[in-house]
Coordinates of C-alpha atoms in Angstrom, one line a residue:
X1 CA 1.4 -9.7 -8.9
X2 CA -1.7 -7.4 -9.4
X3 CA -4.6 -9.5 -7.9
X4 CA -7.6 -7.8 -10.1
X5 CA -6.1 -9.7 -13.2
X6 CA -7.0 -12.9 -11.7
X7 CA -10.9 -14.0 -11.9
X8 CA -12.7 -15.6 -9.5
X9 CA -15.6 -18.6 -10.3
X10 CA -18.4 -16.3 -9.1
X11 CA -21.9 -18.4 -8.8
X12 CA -24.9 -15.9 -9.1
X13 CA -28.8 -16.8 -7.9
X14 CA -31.6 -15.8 -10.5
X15 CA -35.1 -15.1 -10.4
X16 CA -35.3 -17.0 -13.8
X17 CA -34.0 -20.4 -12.5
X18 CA -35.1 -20.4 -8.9
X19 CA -34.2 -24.0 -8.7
X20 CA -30.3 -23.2 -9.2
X21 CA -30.9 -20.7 -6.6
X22 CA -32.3 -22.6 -4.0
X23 CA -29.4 -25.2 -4.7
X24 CA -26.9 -22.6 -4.0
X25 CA -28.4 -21.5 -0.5
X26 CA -28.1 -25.5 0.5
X27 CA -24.7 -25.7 -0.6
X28 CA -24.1 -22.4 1.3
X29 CA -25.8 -24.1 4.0
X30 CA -24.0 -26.6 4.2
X31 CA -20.5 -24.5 3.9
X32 CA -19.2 -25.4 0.5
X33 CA -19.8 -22.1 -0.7
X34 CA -19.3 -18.5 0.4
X35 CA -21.8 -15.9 -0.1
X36 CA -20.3 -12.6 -1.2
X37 CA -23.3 -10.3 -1.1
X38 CA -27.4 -12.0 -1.4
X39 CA -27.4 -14.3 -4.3
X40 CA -23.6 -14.0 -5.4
X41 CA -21.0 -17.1 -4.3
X42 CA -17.7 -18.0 -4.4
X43 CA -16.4 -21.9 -3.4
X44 CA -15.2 -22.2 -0.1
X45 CA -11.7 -23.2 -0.9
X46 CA -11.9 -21.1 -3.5
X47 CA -12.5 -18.2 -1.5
X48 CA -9.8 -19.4 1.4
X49 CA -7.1 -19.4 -1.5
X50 CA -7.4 -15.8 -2.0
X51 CA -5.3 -13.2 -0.2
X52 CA -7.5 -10.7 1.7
X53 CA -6.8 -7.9 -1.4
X54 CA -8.0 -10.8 -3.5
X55 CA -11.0 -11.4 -1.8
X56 CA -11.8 -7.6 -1.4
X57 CA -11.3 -7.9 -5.5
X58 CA -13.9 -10.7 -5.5
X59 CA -16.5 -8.4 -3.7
X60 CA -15.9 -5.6 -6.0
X61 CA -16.9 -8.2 -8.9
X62 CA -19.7 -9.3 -7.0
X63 CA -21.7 -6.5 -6.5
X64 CA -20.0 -4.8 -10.6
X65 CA -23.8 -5.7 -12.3
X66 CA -25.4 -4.0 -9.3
X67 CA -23.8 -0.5 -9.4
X68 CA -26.0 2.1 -10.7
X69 CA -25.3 3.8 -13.8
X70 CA -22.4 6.5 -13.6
X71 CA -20.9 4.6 -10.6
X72 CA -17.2 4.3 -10.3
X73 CA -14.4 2.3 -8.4
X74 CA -13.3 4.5 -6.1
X75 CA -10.9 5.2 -3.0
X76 CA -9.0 2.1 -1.7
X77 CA -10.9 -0.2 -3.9
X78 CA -9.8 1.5 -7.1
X79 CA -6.1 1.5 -5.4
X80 CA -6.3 -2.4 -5.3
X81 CA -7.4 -2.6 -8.9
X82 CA -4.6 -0.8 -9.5
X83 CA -2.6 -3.0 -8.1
X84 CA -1.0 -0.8 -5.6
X85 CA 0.3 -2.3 -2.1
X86 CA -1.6 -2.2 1.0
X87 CA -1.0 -1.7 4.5
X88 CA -3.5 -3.7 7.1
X89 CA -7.0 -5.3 5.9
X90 CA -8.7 -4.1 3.2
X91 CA -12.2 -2.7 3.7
X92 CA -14.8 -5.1 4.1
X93 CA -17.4 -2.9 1.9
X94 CA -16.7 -1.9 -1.7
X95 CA -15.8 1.9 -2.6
X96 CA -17.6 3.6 -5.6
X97 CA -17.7 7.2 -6.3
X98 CA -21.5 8.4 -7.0
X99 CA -21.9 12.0 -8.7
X100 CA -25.8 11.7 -8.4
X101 CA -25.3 11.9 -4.5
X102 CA -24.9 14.7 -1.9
X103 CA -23.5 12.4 1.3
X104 CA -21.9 9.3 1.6
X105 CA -24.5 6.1 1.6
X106 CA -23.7 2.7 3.3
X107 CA -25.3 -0.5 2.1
X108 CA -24.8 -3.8 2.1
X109 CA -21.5 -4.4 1.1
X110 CA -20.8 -0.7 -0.3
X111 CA -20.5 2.7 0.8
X112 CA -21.1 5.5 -2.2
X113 CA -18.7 8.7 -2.1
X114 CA -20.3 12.0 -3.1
X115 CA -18.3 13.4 -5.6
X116 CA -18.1 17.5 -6.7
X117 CA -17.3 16.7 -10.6
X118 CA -17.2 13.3 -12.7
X119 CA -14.3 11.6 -11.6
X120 CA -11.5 10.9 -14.1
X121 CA -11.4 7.2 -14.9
X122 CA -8.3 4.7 -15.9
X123 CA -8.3 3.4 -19.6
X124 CA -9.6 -0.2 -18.6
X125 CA -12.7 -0.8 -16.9
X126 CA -12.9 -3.2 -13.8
X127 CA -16.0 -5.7 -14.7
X128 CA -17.2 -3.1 -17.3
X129 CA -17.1 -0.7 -14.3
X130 CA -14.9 2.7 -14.7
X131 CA -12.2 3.1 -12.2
X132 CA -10.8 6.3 -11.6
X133 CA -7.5 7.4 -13.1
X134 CA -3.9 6.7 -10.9
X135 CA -4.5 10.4 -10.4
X136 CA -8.0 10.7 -8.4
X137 CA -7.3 7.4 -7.1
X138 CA -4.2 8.9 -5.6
X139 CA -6.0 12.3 -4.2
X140 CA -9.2 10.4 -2.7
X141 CA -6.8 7.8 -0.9
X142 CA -4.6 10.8 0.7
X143 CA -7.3 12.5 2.0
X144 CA -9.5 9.4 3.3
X145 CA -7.2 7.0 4.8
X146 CA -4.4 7.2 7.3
X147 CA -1.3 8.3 6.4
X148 CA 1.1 5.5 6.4
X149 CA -1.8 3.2 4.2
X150 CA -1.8 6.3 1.7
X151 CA 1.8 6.7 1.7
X152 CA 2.7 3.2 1.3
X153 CA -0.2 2.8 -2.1
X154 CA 1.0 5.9 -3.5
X155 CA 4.4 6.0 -3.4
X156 CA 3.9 2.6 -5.7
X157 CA 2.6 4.7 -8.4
X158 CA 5.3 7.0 -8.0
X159 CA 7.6 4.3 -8.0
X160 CA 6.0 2.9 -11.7
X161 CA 6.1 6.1 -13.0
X162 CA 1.6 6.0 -13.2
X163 CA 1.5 9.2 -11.0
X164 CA 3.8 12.5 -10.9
X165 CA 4.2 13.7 -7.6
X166 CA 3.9 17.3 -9.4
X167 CA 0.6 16.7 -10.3
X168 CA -1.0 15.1 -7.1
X169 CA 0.8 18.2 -5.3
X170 CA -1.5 20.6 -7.3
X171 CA -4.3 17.9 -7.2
X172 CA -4.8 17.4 -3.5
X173 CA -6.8 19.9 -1.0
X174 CA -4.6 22.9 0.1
X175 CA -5.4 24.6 3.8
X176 CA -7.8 25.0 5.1
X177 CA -9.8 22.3 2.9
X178 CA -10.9 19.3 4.8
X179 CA -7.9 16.6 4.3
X180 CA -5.8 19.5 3.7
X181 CA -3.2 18.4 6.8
X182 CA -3.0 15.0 5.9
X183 CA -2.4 15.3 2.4
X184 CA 0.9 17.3 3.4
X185 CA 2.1 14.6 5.9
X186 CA 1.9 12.4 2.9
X187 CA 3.6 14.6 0.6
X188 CA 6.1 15.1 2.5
X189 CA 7.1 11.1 2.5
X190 CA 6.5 10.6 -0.7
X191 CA 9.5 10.0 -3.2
X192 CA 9.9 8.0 -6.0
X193 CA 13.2 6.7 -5.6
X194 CA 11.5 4.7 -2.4
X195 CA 12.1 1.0 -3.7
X196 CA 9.7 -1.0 -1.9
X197 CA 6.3 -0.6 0.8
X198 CA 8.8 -1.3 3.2
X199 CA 11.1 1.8 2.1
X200 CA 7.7 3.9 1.9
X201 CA 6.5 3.3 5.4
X202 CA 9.9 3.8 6.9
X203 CA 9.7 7.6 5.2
X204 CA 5.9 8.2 6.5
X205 CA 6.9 7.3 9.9
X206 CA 10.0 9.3 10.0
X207 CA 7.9 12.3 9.1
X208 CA 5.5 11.9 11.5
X209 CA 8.3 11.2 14.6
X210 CA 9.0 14.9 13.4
X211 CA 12.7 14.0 12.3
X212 CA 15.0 15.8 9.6
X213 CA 14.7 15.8 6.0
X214 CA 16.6 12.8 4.5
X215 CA 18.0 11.1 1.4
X216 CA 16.6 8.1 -0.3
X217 CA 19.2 5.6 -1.7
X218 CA 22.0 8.1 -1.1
X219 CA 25.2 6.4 -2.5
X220 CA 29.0 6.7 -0.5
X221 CA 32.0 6.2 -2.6
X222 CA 34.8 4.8 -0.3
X223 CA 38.8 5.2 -1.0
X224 CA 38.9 1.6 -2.7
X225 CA 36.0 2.6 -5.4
X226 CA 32.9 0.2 -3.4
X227 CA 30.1 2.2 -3.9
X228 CA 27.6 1.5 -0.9
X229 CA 23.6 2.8 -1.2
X230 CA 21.7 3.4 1.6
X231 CA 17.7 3.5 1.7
X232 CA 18.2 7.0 3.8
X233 CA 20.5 9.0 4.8
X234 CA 19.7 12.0 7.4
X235 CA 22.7 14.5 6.8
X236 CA 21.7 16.9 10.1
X237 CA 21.8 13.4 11.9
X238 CA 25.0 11.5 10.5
X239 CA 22.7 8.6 10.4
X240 CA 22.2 5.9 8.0
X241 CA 18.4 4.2 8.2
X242 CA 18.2 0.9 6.6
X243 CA 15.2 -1.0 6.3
X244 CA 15.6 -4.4 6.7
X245 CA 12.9 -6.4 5.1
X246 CA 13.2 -10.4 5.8
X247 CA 13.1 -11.4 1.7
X248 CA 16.7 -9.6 1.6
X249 CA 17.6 -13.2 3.1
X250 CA 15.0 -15.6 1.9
X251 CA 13.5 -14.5 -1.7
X252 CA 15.4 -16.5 -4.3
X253 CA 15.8 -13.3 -6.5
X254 CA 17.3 -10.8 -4.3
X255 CA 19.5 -13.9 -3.1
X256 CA 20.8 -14.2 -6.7
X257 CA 22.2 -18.1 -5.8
X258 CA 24.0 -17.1 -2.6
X259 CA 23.7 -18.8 0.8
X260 CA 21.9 -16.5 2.9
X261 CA 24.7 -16.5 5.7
X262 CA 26.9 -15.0 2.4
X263 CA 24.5 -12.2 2.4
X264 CA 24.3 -11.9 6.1
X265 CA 28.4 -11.6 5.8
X266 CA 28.3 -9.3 2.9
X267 CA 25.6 -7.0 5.0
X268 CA 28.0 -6.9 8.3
X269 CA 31.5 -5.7 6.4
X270 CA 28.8 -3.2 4.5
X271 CA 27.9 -1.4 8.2
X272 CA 31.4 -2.1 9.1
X273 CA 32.5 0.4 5.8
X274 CA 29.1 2.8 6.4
X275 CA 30.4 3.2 10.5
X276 CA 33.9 4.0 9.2
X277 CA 32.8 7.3 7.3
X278 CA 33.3 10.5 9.6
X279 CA 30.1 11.7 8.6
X280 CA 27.8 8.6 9.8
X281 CA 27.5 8.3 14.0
X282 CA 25.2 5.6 13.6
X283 CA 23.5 3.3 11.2
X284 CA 19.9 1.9 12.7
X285 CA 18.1 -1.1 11.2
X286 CA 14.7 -0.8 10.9
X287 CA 11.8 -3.2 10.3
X288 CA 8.4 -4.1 9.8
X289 CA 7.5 -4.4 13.3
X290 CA 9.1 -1.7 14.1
X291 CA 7.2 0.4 11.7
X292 CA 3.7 -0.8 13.1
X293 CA 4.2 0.7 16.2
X294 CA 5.2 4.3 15.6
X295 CA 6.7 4.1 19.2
X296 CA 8.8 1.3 18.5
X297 CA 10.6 2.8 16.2
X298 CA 11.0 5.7 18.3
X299 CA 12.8 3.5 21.0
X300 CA 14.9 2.2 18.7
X301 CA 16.0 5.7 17.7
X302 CA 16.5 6.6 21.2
X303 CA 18.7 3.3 21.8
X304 CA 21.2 5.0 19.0
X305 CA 21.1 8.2 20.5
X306 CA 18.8 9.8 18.1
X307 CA 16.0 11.9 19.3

């Protein structure tokens, strides 16, 4: 679901009815509300109902009327508009780009990028606030956030087909620009044939453990015509990466009306097939927590003889 469709009940304070306002501080007071930014509210259970990228959403159209003309979603803020997935918390402060200043500015609840030029923007505004495009979204992200967050947002708009990879390869800062290392880490993970966040920050870690080139969803066509894909394959390694993400076995959808011990079944004589190919010496499951950690997942390549 992208969270910036839905529309929070936002309660605002005004000068011109300062009776309403001093009714809001009491029910603030009193904890029925939640105040997003000095005369802006959202109900309490309201506010507990969102996810944290909702409520980061909700702050972003608190402070919309307040922005300064010229002012654009920006960074990780504009990523969440666009609905692309996120690693960790979200920021507590909003993120607008600001072409009128020379240094980034904190305030309360914001922090205003400098920009060089006016950023592009996406076709529809946020609050009647300009986001900018999937494309400077994409090259602001890379450069300003750590490298499995950006990896993981990115490769969603790859995924959808919003953003070439071509064009943020030309986009992003070359050497010896500032965010020029980074940006290449990323690149490097990025692929759109990565079919979930899960996928996508399984191929940022790999890159930065420093291991071999791989295959997404590389396909092997056994002697009795079963096809199995694989999330990666590293050729140089003969090893097969899976990730294994916990709604394989509980989300109705990928279930498709089997028992989950059927797929548990079907997902054993699957290795059993892979580990029968000559070329594949091991095939590693990996998994969330193991991609949290970067040095659990190096164990767990070491346990299979790996690295």
């Amino acid at each position: 679901m992208i969270e910036s469709r839905h529309r929070p009940t936002l309660l605002r304070a005004t000068a011109s009815d300062p009776s309403a306002a001093r009714s809001l501080q009491r029910r603030h007071a009193a904890g029925s509300l939640v105040r997003l930014l000095a005369g802006v509210f959202i109900a309490a259970d309201e506010w507990a109902s969102l996810s944290p990228v909702g409520q980061h959403l909700a702050r972003a159209r608190a402070i919309a009327p307040r922005l300064r003309a010229g002012s654009v979603f920006s960074h990780l803020t504009a990523a969440l508009i666009h609905g692309w997935p996120l690693v960790g918390s979200p920021p507590d402060k909003v993120h607008v780009a600001d072409p009128t200043i020379r240094v980034v500015q904190h305030r309360a609840g914001l922090i205003r990028q400098p920009t060089v030029r006016t950023p592009d923007t996406a076709a529809v505004a946020f609050d009647g606030v300009p986001v900018t495009s999937a494309l400077d979204t994409a090259t602001s992200v890379i450069v300003s956030e750590p490298p499995h967050r950006a990896a993981v947002a990115i490769d969603a708009a790859l995924r959808t087909g919003t953003l070439l990879l071509d064009d943020l390869r030309r986009a992003v800062p070359v050497r010896p620009a500032r965010g020029s290392v980074r940006a290449e880490q990323v690149l490097t993970a990025l692929h759109p044939a990565h079919e979930s966040p899960g996928e996508s920050f399984a191929a940022i870690r790999f890159v930065q453990l420093g291991l071999p080139p791989c295959v997404p969803q590389a396909e092997f066509r056994h002697a009795d015509g079963t096809v199995d894909r694989v999330d990666f394959w590293f050729p140089t390694l003969g090893v097969v990466v899976e990730f294994d993400g916990k709604q394989k076995y509980v989300d109705p959808a990928m279930l498709d009306g089997r028992d989950p011990t059927e797929v548990l079944w079907a997902e054993k004589r699957r290795e059993d097939r892979l580990r029968a190919v000559p070329a594949v010496r091991a095939v590693v499951r990996v998994t969330w927590w193991h991609l949290v950690e970067p040095d659990r997942l190096l164990a767990l390549f070491r346990a299979h003889g790996v690295m």
